[in-house]
Amino acid sequence: MNPSTFDFVIIGAGSAGAVLANRLTANGEHSVCILEAGPEDKTPMIGIPGAFSYFMFSKKYNWNYDAKPIKDIRNGQPIFVPRGKTLGGSSSTNAMLYVRGQKEDYDLWESLGNPGWSFDNILPYFKKAETNSRGASDLHGDSGPLHVTDRPVHYEISNVFIKGAEQAGFPLTDDFNGHSQEGVGFYQCTIKGGQRCGVSRGYLKPARSRSNLTVITLAQVSRIIIEDGQASGVEYVEQGQTKVVLANKEVLLSGGSINSPQVLLLSGIGDSEHLAMHNIDCKHHLPGVGQNLREHVDACILVNSKKRDGFTSSIGGILGMVPDTLNYIFNKKGKLANSILEAGGFIKTSPELATPDVQLHMVPLLFDDNGRDLKLMRDHGYSCHVCVLRPESTGSVTLASNNPLDKPIIDFNFFSDSRDQKVLVDGLKQVRRIMATPAFDEYRGEEFHPGSAAQSDEDIFQGAKDRLGTVFHPVGTCKMGNDEQAVVDHQLKVHGIGKLRVIDASIMPTLISGNTNAPTIAIAEKAADMILNGS
Ligand SMILES: Cc1cc2nc3c(=O)[nH]c(=O)nc-3n(C[C@H](O)[C@H](O)[C@H](O)COP(=O)(O)OP(=O)(O)OC[C@H]3O[C@@H](n4cnc5c(N)ncnc54)[C@H](O)[C@@H]3O)c2cc1C
């Protein structure tokens, strides 16, 4: 049977791929096929905002990667790297916080040799994507597919955190995506009517009735077919069978920061020595593929609570959720209608900094190991996570073998640049200042991690490393630019290969100062415009 041919073949139906599928089929002029390795997003758990941690245990909807272990970090245990594996990708399993980063992040991208990527250039795409419940403004949209809402606060410790931060002298903000990012406050979330609003719901579902869109799930792309220096189609595995689809116009790779470089390498695009090591025919030597991996390295302070009003994973705690579960089932309201992450902030570890350098995620429970440490969560407590907003350390994603079904090697290489260590430790010290304010008096029990004995910078750093994690924001592995390590140009076209673009979080040359879902969606909105305008 001859392979089917489409104008565009999109690899991966995640935050970027789903946006492309919608925008490229809207005018009816192009045929599009989108291939997704994961299953349909049919489980009701995806819709429930409070069920975020469920996906940390899912084998079906999560790629469940582990990073390469580092001796001194987590006692040699690997850092877990969850990635969404279903329609909507990681936007179907993420924590739903709506954050864009700082204006300066995008202005930096432009100054690195990427015309058209300054904040002023990308702002229209943030607005185009967004329906903000507060209405339209110079910075916000009110008619996009992505619903962004204010959430009622359910955990008193979230209010206590804001009060404590104010008492510690930090400014308050009611919009992390306003003219200035700095401050502590409550996160807006991508939630509509008490249900998750990821890109599957926002972008893909409305487009699925279009006859020019074909969606194939459980289809893992094994390689892009390159002929005469151009991408002509892709090979994928569906139920153990290898199949091919062809692209008349372009192949658009949107597999995310771990899988996009893997697919390029498997296709013979990457460092020629690395490809030779795995007996892969080199189609184009592009040494930056899989390099420049950046991630928000994260550490936490865990404190036992004197009050018993938070969430715990004990039998009592779970039984205590019964009224909330009923409230959710019947009204789509209550704790389950919200992200567990209610409050947080973007603060400067030192007043002379121009912009915040750490982000805080306040969690109303004892949250560690990505929520997989259920034993820890049995006790009442709270935790504040601190991540380095613009890490200098870079790592890599490389192949373990030439088998597409083998997991790639993820090496975060954390703290290879010692500046990240200082920012992280200084951030943890600021959180301790917040937690020492009178606002916390009624709640403060024992700080059991890193523990009150950890006072020197060295001890705080060791404590951070013992429970080190990430905020699930890997980027940069197919970076945009025109230097030796760049993989795509400013139009997201792969250097040296025709008819092939990478469009997802992997193209970010540097990590933006915040959560990466909205920025990835904006990147895809901009890319769709470029494609439709013929650039
Ligand atoms: C647990 C978690 C919590 C997060 N919380 C937040 C948050 O609160 N706020 C925020 O802004 N960001 C958050 N993020 C980050 C954000 O969701 C991601 O940055 C964003 O979704 C990345 O989009 P992407 O398109 O690059 O990749 P993804 O959305 O991951 O999409 C990639 C898609 O490609 C598919 N795919 C991969 N390889 C192949 C292949 N070979 N063949 C076919 N299909 C393939 C995948 O299955 C997936 O569906 C979180 C992420 C995670 C994992």
CSV table of C-alpha atoms in Angstrom, one decimal, residues 223-485:
chain,number,residue,atom,x,y,z
A,223,ARG,CA,12.9,8.6,12.3
A,224,ILE,CA,12.4,11.4,9.8
A,225,ILE,CA,13.1,10.3,6.2
A,226,ILE,CA,15.7,12.5,4.7
A,227,GLU,CA,16.2,12.5,0.9
A,228,ASP,CA,18.6,14.8,-1.0
A,229,GLY,CA,19.0,16.9,2.1
A,230,GLN,CA,15.3,17.4,2.6
A,231,ALA,CA,12.7,15.8,4.9
A,232,SER,CA,10.2,13.9,2.8
A,233,GLY,CA,8.2,12.1,5.5
A,234,VAL,CA,8.5,10.1,8.7
A,235,GLU,CA,8.6,6.5,9.7
A,236,TYR,CA,6.7,5.5,12.8
A,237,VAL,CA,5.8,2.4,14.8
A,238,GLU,CA,2.1,1.6,15.4
A,239,GLN,CA,1.2,-1.6,17.3
A,240,GLY,CA,4.6,-3.1,16.5
A,241,GLN,CA,4.3,-2.3,12.8
A,242,THR,CA,6.6,0.2,11.0
A,243,LYS,CA,4.6,2.6,8.8
A,244,VAL,CA,5.4,5.7,6.8
A,245,VAL,CA,3.6,9.0,6.0
A,246,LEU,CA,4.9,11.5,3.5
A,247,ALA,CA,5.0,15.3,3.7
A,248,ASN,CA,4.6,17.5,0.6
A,249,LYS,CA,5.5,20.7,2.3
A,250,GLU,CA,7.2,20.2,5.6
A,251,VAL,CA,7.8,17.9,8.6
A,252,LEU,CA,7.3,19.7,11.9
A,253,LEU,CA,9.0,18.1,14.9
A,254,SER,CA,7.3,18.9,18.2
A,255,GLY,CA,8.3,16.0,20.4
A,256,GLY,CA,9.5,18.2,23.3
A,257,SER,CA,13.0,18.8,24.7
A,258,ILE,CA,13.8,15.2,25.4
A,259,ASN,CA,12.3,13.5,22.4
A,260,SER,CA,12.9,16.0,19.6
A,261,PRO,CA,16.7,15.7,19.8
A,262,GLN,CA,16.3,12.0,20.1
A,263,VAL,CA,14.3,11.8,16.8
A,264,LEU,CA,16.8,14.1,15.0
A,265,LEU,CA,19.7,11.9,16.1
A,266,LEU,CA,17.9,8.7,15.1
A,267,SER,CA,17.3,10.4,11.7
A,268,GLY,CA,21.1,11.0,11.2
A,269,ILE,CA,21.1,14.7,12.2
A,270,GLY,CA,23.5,15.5,14.9
A,271,ASP,CA,27.1,15.1,15.9
A,272,SER,CA,28.7,12.8,13.4
A,273,GLU,CA,30.9,11.1,16.0
A,274,HIS,CA,28.0,10.4,18.2
A,275,LEU,CA,26.0,9.0,15.3
A,276,ALA,CA,28.9,6.8,14.2
A,277,MET,CA,29.1,5.4,17.7
A,278,HIS,CA,25.5,4.1,17.3
A,279,ASN,CA,25.9,3.0,13.6
A,280,ILE,CA,23.6,5.7,12.4
A,281,ASP,CA,24.2,7.1,8.9
A,282,CYS,CA,25.0,10.8,9.2
A,283,LYS,CA,22.8,12.9,7.0
A,284,HIS,CA,24.0,16.2,8.4
A,285,HIS,CA,26.6,16.9,11.0
A,286,LEU,CA,24.9,19.3,13.5
A,287,PRO,CA,26.8,19.1,16.8
A,288,GLY,CA,24.3,21.1,18.8
A,289,VAL,CA,21.5,18.5,18.6
A,290,GLY,CA,20.8,17.4,22.2
A,291,GLN,CA,23.3,19.9,23.7
A,292,ASN,CA,22.4,23.0,25.7
A,293,LEU,CA,19.9,21.2,27.9
A,294,ARG,CA,18.7,23.7,30.5
A,295,GLU,CA,16.3,23.0,33.4
A,296,HIS,CA,15.0,24.9,36.5
A,297,VAL,CA,17.0,23.1,39.2
A,298,ASP,CA,14.9,23.0,42.3
A,299,ALA,CA,15.3,22.5,46.1
A,300,CYS,CA,12.9,22.7,48.9
A,301,ILE,CA,12.4,23.6,52.6
A,302,LEU,CA,10.1,21.1,54.3
A,303,VAL,CA,8.4,22.1,57.6
A,304,ASN,CA,6.0,20.2,59.9
A,305,SER,CA,2.9,22.1,60.6
A,306,LYS,CA,1.4,22.7,64.1
A,307,LYS,CA,-2.0,23.1,62.4
A,308,ARG,CA,-3.8,20.1,60.9
A,309,ASP,CA,-5.6,21.9,58.1
A,310,GLY,CA,-3.5,20.9,55.1
A,311,PHE,CA,-3.6,17.9,52.9
A,312,THR,CA,-2.0,14.6,53.9
A,313,SER,CA,-1.8,11.2,52.2
A,314,SER,CA,-2.8,9.5,55.5
A,315,ILE,CA,-6.1,7.5,55.7
A,316,GLY,CA,-7.6,10.4,57.7
A,317,GLY,CA,-6.4,12.9,55.1
A,318,ILE,CA,-7.8,10.9,52.2
A,319,LEU,CA,-11.1,10.4,54.0
A,320,GLY,CA,-11.1,14.2,54.7
A,321,MET,CA,-11.2,14.7,50.9
A,322,VAL,CA,-14.6,13.0,50.5
A,323,PRO,CA,-16.6,16.2,50.8
A,324,ASP,CA,-14.3,17.9,48.3
A,325,THR,CA,-14.5,14.9,45.9
A,326,LEU,CA,-18.3,15.2,46.0
A,327,ASN,CA,-18.2,18.9,45.6
A,328,TYR,CA,-16.0,18.3,42.5
A,329,ILE,CA,-18.2,15.6,41.0
A,330,PHE,CA,-21.4,17.7,41.4
A,331,ASN,CA,-20.2,21.3,41.1
A,332,LYS,CA,-16.6,21.2,39.6
A,333,LYS,CA,-15.6,23.3,42.6
A,334,GLY,CA,-13.4,22.9,45.7
A,335,LYS,CA,-9.8,21.8,46.2
A,336,LEU,CA,-9.9,19.3,43.3
A,337,ALA,CA,-10.9,22.1,40.9
A,338,ASN,CA,-7.6,23.8,41.5
A,339,SER,CA,-3.9,23.2,41.1
A,340,ILE,CA,-2.3,22.2,44.4
A,341,LEU,CA,0.1,25.1,43.8
A,342,GLU,CA,-1.8,28.2,44.8
A,343,ALA,CA,0.8,30.7,45.9
A,344,GLY,CA,4.3,31.5,44.9
A,345,GLY,CA,6.5,34.3,43.7
A,346,PHE,CA,9.4,35.7,41.7
A,347,ILE,CA,11.9,37.3,44.0
A,348,LYS,CA,15.5,38.7,43.9
A,349,THR,CA,18.0,37.0,46.1
A,350,SER,CA,19.8,40.3,46.3
A,351,PRO,CA,18.2,43.8,46.0
A,352,GLU,CA,20.7,45.1,43.4
A,353,LEU,CA,19.5,42.6,40.8
A,354,ALA,CA,17.6,44.0,37.9
A,355,THR,CA,15.0,41.2,37.8
A,356,PRO,CA,14.0,38.2,40.0
A,357,ASP,CA,16.4,35.3,39.9
A,358,VAL,CA,14.4,32.6,41.7
A,359,GLN,CA,10.9,31.4,41.6
A,360,LEU,CA,9.0,30.1,44.6
A,361,HIS,CA,6.3,27.4,44.5
A,362,MET,CA,4.5,27.1,47.9
A,363,VAL,CA,3.0,23.7,48.4
A,364,PRO,CA,0.4,23.1,51.2
A,365,LEU,CA,1.8,19.7,52.0
A,366,LEU,CA,5.1,17.9,52.4
A,367,PHE,CA,6.0,17.6,48.8
A,368,ASP,CA,9.2,15.9,47.6
A,369,ASP,CA,10.3,13.6,44.8
A,370,ASN,CA,7.7,15.0,42.4
A,371,GLY,CA,4.9,14.0,44.8
A,372,ARG,CA,6.0,10.4,44.7
A,373,ASP,CA,7.1,10.3,48.3
A,374,LEU,CA,3.6,9.4,49.8
A,375,LYS,CA,5.1,8.4,53.1
A,376,LEU,CA,6.5,11.9,53.7
A,377,MET,CA,3.0,13.3,52.8
A,378,ARG,CA,1.3,11.4,55.6
A,379,ASP,CA,2.2,14.2,58.1
A,380,HIS,CA,0.9,17.7,58.2
A,381,GLY,CA,3.3,20.2,56.8
A,382,TYR,CA,4.2,22.5,54.0
A,383,SER,CA,7.0,23.0,51.7
A,384,CYS,CA,8.4,25.8,49.6
A,385,HIS,CA,10.3,25.0,46.5
A,386,VAL,CA,12.9,27.3,45.1
A,387,CYS,CA,14.3,27.1,41.6
A,388,VAL,CA,17.0,29.0,39.8
A,389,LEU,CA,15.3,31.0,37.1
A,390,ARG,CA,18.2,31.3,34.6
A,391,PRO,CA,20.6,28.5,35.2
A,392,GLU,CA,24.0,28.7,33.7
A,393,SER,CA,24.8,25.0,33.8
A,394,THR,CA,23.9,23.1,30.6
A,395,GLY,CA,23.6,19.4,30.1
A,396,SER,CA,22.7,17.1,27.2
A,397,VAL,CA,20.3,14.5,25.7
A,398,THR,CA,22.1,11.8,23.8
A,399,LEU,CA,21.3,8.4,22.5
A,400,ALA,CA,21.8,5.2,24.5
A,401,SER,CA,21.4,3.2,21.3
A,402,ASN,CA,20.0,3.4,17.8
A,403,ASN,CA,16.8,1.6,19.0
A,404,PRO,CA,14.0,4.3,18.9
A,405,LEU,CA,12.2,2.5,21.8
A,406,ASP,CA,15.2,2.9,24.1
A,407,LYS,CA,15.2,5.9,26.4
A,408,PRO,CA,17.7,8.6,25.7
A,409,ILE,CA,20.4,9.6,28.2
A,410,ILE,CA,19.5,12.8,30.0
A,411,ASP,CA,22.4,14.5,31.7
A,412,PHE,CA,21.5,17.7,33.5
A,413,ASN,CA,25.0,18.4,34.6
A,414,PHE,CA,23.6,20.5,37.4
A,415,PHE,CA,26.1,22.9,39.2
A,416,SER,CA,28.7,22.5,36.5
A,417,ASP,CA,28.5,26.3,36.7
A,418,SER,CA,28.9,27.3,40.3
A,419,ARG,CA,26.8,30.4,39.9
A,420,ASP,CA,23.7,28.2,40.1
A,421,GLN,CA,24.8,26.9,43.5
A,422,LYS,CA,25.0,30.4,44.9
A,423,VAL,CA,21.6,31.5,43.6
A,424,LEU,CA,19.9,28.3,44.9
A,425,VAL,CA,21.4,28.6,48.4
A,426,ASP,CA,20.6,32.4,48.5
A,427,GLY,CA,17.0,31.5,47.4
A,428,LEU,CA,16.6,29.0,50.2
A,429,LYS,CA,17.9,31.5,52.7
A,430,GLN,CA,15.2,34.0,51.5
A,431,VAL,CA,12.5,31.4,52.0
A,432,ARG,CA,13.7,30.8,55.5
A,433,ARG,CA,13.4,34.5,56.2
A,434,ILE,CA,9.8,34.4,55.0
A,435,MET,CA,9.0,31.3,57.1
A,436,ALA,CA,10.5,33.0,60.2
A,437,THR,CA,8.0,35.9,60.1
A,438,PRO,CA,5.2,36.2,62.6
A,439,ALA,CA,2.7,35.2,59.9
A,440,PHE,CA,3.9,31.6,60.2
A,441,ASP,CA,3.8,31.5,64.0
A,442,GLU,CA,0.6,29.4,64.3
A,443,TYR,CA,1.9,26.9,61.7
A,444,ARG,CA,5.6,26.6,62.2
A,445,GLY,CA,6.7,23.2,63.5
A,446,GLU,CA,10.1,21.7,63.1
A,447,GLU,CA,12.0,22.4,59.8
A,448,PHE,CA,13.0,18.8,59.1
A,449,HIS,CA,14.7,19.5,55.8
A,450,PRO,CA,17.3,20.7,55.3
A,451,GLY,CA,16.9,21.1,59.1
A,452,SER,CA,17.8,23.8,61.5
A,453,ALA,CA,21.3,22.4,62.0
A,454,ALA,CA,22.0,23.4,58.3
A,455,GLN,CA,23.1,27.0,58.7
A,456,SER,CA,26.3,27.4,56.7
A,457,ASP,CA,26.1,27.8,52.9
A,458,GLU,CA,27.8,24.5,52.5
A,459,ASP,CA,25.3,22.7,54.7
A,460,ILE,CA,22.3,24.3,53.0
A,461,PHE,CA,23.7,23.3,49.6
A,462,GLN,CA,24.3,19.7,50.8
A,463,GLY,CA,20.7,19.7,52.0
A,464,ALA,CA,19.5,21.0,48.6
A,465,LYS,CA,21.4,18.3,46.8
A,466,ASP,CA,20.0,15.6,49.0
A,467,ARG,CA,16.5,16.2,47.8
A,468,LEU,CA,17.3,18.0,44.5
A,469,GLY,CA,14.7,18.0,41.8
A,470,THR,CA,13.4,20.1,38.9
A,471,VAL,CA,10.3,22.0,37.9
A,472,PHE,CA,9.8,19.9,34.8
A,473,HIS,CA,11.0,22.6,32.4
A,474,PRO,CA,13.7,21.1,30.1
A,475,VAL,CA,14.5,23.4,27.1
A,476,GLY,CA,17.3,24.2,24.7
A,477,THR,CA,18.2,20.9,23.2
A,478,CYS,CA,17.5,22.1,19.6
A,479,LYS,CA,18.3,25.7,20.2
A,480,MET,CA,17.5,28.5,17.9
A,481,GLY,CA,20.4,30.7,16.6
A,482,ASN,CA,23.2,30.9,14.2
A,483,ASP,CA,26.2,29.8,16.2
A,484,GLU,CA,28.0,26.5,16.0
A,485,GLN,CA,25.6,24.9,18.6
